[in-house]
Short mmCIF file of C-alpha atoms in Angstrom, two decimals:
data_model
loop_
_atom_site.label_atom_id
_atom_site.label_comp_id
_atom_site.label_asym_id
_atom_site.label_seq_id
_atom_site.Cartn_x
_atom_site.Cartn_y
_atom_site.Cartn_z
CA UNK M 141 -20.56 139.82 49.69
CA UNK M 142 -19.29 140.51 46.35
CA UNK M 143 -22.69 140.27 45.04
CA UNK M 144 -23.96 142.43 47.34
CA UNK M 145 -21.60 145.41 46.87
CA UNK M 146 -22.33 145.09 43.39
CA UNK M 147 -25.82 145.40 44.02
CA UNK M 148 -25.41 149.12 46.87
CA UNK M 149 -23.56 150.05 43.51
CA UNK M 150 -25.88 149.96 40.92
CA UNK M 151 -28.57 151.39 43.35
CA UNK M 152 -26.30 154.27 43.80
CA UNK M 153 -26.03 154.72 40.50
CA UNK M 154 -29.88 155.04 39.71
CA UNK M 155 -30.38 157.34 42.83
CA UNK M 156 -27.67 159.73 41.09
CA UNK M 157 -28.67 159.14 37.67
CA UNK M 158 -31.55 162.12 37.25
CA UNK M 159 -28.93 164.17 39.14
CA UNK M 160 -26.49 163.96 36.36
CA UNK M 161 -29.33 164.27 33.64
CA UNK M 162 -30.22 168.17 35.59
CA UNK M 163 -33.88 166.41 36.04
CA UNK M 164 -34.08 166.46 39.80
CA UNK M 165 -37.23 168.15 40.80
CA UNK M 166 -35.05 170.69 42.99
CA UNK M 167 -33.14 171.62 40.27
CA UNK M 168 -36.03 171.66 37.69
CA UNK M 169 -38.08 174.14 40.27
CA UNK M 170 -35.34 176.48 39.72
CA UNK M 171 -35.91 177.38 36.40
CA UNK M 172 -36.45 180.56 35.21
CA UNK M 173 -39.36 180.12 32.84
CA UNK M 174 -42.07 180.01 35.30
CA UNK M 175 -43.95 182.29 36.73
CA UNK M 176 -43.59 181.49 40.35
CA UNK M 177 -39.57 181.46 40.04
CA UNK M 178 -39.82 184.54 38.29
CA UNK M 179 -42.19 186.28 40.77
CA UNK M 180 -40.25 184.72 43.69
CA UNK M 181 -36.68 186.14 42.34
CA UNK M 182 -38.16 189.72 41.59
CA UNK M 183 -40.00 189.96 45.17
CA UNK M 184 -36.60 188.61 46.70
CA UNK M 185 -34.76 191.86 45.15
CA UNK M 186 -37.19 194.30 45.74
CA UNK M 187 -37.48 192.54 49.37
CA UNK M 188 -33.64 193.29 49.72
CA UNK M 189 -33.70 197.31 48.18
CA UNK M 190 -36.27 198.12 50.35
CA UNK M 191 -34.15 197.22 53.55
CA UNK M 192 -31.22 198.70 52.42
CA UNK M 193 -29.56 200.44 55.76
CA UNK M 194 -29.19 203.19 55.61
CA UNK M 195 -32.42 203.92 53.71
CA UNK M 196 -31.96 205.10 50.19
CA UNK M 197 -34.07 207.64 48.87
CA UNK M 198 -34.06 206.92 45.01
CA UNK M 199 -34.01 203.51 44.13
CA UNK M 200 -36.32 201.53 41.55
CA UNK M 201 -38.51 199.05 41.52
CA UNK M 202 -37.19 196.13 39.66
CA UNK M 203 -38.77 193.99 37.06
CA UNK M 204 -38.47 190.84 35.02
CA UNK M 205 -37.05 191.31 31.63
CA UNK M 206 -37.61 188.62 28.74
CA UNK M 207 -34.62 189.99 27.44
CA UNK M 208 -32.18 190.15 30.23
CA UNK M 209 -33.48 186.30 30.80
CA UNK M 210 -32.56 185.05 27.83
CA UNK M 211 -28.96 186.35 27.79
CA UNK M 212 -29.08 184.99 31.15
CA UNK M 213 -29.60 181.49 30.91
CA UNK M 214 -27.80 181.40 27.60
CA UNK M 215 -25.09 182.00 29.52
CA UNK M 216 -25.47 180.01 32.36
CA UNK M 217 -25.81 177.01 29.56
CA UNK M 218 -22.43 177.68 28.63
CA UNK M 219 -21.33 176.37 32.30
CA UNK M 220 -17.81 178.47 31.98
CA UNK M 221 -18.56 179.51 35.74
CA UNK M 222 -17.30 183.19 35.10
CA UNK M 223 -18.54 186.73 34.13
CA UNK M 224 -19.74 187.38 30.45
CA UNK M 225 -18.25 189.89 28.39
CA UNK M 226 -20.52 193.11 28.45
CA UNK M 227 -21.94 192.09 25.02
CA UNK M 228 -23.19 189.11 26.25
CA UNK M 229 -25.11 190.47 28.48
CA UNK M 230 -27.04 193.03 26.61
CA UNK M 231 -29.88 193.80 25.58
CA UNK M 232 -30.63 197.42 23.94
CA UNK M 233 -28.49 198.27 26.47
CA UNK M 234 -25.49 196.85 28.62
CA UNK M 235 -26.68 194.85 32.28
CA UNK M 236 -24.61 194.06 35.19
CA UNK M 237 -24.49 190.68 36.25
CA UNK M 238 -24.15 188.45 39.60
CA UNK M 239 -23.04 185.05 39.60
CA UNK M 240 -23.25 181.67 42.07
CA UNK M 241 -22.28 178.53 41.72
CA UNK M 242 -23.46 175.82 43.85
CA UNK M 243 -22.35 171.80 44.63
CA UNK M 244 -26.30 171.43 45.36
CA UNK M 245 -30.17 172.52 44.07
CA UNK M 246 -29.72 175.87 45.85
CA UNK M 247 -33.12 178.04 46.59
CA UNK M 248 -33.27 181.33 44.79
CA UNK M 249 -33.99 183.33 47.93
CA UNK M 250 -31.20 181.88 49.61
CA UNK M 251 -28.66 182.42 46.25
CA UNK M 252 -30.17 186.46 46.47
CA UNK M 253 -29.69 186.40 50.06
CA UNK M 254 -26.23 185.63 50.16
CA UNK M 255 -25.15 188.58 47.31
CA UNK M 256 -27.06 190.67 49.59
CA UNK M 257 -25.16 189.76 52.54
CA UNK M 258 -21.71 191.21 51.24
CA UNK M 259 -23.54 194.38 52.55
CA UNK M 260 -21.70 193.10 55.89
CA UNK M 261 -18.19 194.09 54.38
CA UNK M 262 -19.95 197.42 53.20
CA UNK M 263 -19.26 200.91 54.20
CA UNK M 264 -22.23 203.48 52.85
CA UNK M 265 -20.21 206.32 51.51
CA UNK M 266 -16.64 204.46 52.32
CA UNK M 267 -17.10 201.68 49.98
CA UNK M 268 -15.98 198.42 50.62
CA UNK M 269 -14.05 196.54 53.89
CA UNK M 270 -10.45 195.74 53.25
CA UNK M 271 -10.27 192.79 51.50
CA UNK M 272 -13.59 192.37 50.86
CA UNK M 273 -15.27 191.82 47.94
CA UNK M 274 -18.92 193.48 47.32
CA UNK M 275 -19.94 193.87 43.87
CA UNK M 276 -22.78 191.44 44.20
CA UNK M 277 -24.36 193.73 47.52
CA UNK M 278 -23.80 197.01 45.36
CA UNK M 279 -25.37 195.48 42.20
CA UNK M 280 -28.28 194.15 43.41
CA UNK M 281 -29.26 197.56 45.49
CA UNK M 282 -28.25 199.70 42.65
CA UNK M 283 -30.52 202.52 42.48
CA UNK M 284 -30.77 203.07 38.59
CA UNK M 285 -31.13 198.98 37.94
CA UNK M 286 -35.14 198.31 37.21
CA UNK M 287 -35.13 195.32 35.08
CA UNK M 288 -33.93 191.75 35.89
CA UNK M 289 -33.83 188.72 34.33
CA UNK M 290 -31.87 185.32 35.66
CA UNK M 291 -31.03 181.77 34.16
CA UNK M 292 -29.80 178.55 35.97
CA UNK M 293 -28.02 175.64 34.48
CA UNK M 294 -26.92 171.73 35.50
CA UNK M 295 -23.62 171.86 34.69
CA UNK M 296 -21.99 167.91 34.22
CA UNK M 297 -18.99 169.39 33.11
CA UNK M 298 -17.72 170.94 36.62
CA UNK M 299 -16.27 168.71 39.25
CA UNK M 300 -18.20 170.13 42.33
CA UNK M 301 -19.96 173.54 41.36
CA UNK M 302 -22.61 171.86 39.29
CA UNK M 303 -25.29 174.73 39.25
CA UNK M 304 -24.53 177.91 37.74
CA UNK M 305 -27.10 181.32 38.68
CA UNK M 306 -26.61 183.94 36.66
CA UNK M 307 -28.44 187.20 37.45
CA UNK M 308 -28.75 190.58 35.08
CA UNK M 309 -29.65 194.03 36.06
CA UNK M 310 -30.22 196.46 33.07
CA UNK M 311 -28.72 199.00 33.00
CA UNK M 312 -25.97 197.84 34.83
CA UNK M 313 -24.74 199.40 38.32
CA UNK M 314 -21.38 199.33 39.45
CA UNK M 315 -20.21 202.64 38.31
CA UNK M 316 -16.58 202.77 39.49
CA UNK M 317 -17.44 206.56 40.39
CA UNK M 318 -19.97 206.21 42.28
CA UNK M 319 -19.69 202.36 43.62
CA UNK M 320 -19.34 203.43 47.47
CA UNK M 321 -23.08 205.31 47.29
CA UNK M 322 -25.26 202.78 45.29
CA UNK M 323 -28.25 204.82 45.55
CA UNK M 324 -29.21 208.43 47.64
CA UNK M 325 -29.17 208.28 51.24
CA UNK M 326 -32.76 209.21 52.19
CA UNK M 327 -36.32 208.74 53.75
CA UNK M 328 -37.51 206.30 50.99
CA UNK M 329 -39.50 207.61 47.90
CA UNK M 330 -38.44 211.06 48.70
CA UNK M 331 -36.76 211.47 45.26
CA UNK M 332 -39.99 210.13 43.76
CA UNK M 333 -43.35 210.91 46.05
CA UNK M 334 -45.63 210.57 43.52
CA UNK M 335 -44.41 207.56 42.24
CA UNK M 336 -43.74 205.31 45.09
CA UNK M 337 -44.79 202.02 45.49
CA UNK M 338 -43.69 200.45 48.97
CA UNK M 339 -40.47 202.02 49.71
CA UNK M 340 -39.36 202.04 46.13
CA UNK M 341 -39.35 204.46 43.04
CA UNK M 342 -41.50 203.11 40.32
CA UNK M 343 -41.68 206.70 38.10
CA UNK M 344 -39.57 205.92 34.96
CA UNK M 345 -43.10 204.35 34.19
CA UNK M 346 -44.46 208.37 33.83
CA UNK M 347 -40.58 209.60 32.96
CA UNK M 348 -40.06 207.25 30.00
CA UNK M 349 -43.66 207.75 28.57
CA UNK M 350 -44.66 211.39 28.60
CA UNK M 351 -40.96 212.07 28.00
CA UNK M 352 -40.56 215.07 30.53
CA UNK M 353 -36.64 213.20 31.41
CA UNK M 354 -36.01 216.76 32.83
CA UNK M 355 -38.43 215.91 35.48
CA UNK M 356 -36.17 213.24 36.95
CA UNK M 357 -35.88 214.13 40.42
CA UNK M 358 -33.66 211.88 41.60
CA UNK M 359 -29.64 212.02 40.72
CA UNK M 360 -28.64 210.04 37.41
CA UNK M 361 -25.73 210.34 35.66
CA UNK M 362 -26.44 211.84 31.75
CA UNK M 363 -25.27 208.24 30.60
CA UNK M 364 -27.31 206.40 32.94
CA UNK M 365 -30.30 208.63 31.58
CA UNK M 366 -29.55 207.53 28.54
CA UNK M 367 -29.25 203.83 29.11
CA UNK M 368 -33.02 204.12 30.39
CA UNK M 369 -34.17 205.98 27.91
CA UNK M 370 -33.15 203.73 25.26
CA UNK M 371 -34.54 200.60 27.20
CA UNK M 372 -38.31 201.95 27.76
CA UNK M 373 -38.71 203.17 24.72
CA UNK M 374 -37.52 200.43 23.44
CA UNK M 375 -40.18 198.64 24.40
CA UNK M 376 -42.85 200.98 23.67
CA UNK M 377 -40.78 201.00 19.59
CA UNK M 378 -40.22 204.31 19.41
CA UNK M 379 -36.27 204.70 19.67
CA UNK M 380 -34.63 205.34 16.10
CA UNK M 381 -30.82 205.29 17.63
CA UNK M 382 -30.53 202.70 20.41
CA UNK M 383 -26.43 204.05 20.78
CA UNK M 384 -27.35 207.62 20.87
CA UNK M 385 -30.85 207.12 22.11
CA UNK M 386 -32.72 209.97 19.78
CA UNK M 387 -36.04 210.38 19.90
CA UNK M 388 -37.81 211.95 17.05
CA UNK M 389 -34.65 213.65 16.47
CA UNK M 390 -34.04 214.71 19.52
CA UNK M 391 -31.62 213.68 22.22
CA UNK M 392 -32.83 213.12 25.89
CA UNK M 393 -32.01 215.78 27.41
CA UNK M 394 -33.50 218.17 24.70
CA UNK M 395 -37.03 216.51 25.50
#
């Protein structure tokens, strides 16, 4: 008997063993540096803004972001299983972030799905339930949010919550000002009909590239403005300031 108790031992201990190492293939299908995950976590959002009740009128089309990535899963390696400071987290400019932490291999659609359902304790215009938290819901739909990038890590450390997400949105949401209307009520694409692409607002493309910011015509605050000029042109390499975001010696707003 001894023996044999022994024996449901050790075979318990080499079912478990690729668990502890973070090989599983569920967990390893959750990483962030392939395509399908990546393609799979961006549809999921996008999914989720477009269904936003009621119907917002202004809100972007997200996309993945090296950047936002790799702050993302090097924090998610640090397995602390709490928010980053704002540095952490960004890039030419400064990202929100949602977090999850799971006892299993958890689906990315399903992690997504569950911020998204906070919209249950969500008021549009009131802001959130009593005692009810909703920071995740708000983030994700943010209007002014367009890039993404997420990280997931095995984390041997933790007694239970083994797998850390970590999600950021640049620029980050959340504006304690304006947290209670995430994005413009409206028919969707109104703010933007002639750059709409399936319910969502895909013109900082145009905005960021031909420079005519005054042409916005959805509502963004002068800092969020900044925030995206900085980050496209950032990308195209022609921002001289990233803090003050000038252009050519001129600031935003002047363009």
């Amino acid at each position: 008997m001894a023996w044999f108790q022994v024996m449901l031992f050790i075979f318990a201990l080499l079912l478990r063993s690729p668990l502890t190492e973070g090989k599983d293939p569920d967990f390893t299908s959750l990483l962030t540096n392939q395509l399908q995950v990546q393609r799979e976590i961006v549809n999921k959002h996008n999914e989720l803004r477009r269904s936003v009740n009621p119907t917002g009128s202004n809100i972007l089309k997200l996309e993945w972001s090296i950047q936002a990535t790799t702050n993302a899963q090097k924090w998610a390696n640090k397995c602390i299983l709490e928010h980053s400071s704002k540095d952490d987290r960004k890039t030419n400019i400064r990202c929100g972030e949602n977090l999850y932490m799971s006892t299993d291999p958890t689906l990315w659609s399903t992690v997504i799905q569950s911020w998204y359902n906070e919209n249950e304790d969500f008021v549009y215009g009131v802001g959130a339930k009593p005692n009810s938290a909703v920071g995740h819901y708000t983030q994700l739909v943010w209007y002014s949010s367009f890039k993404i990038g997420c990280g997931i890590a095995y984390c041997p450390n933790q007694d239970n919550l083994k797998y850390f997400y970590v999600c950021h949105y640049c620029p980050m949401g959340n504006n304690v000002m304006k947290k209670s209307t995430p994005y413009q009520q409206g028919t969707p694409c109104a703010s933007c009909p002639n750059n709409c692409e399936n319910g969502l607002c895909n013109s900082y493309i145009n905005i960021f590239q031909n420079s005519h910011l005054k042409r916005l015509s959805f509502s963004i605050t002068t800092l969020e403005l900044d925030q995206l000029c900085c980050f496209k042109y950032s990308e195209l390499n022609q921002v001289e300031n990233f803090e003050s975001c000038t252009i050519s010696g001129h600031s935003p707003l002047e363009l």
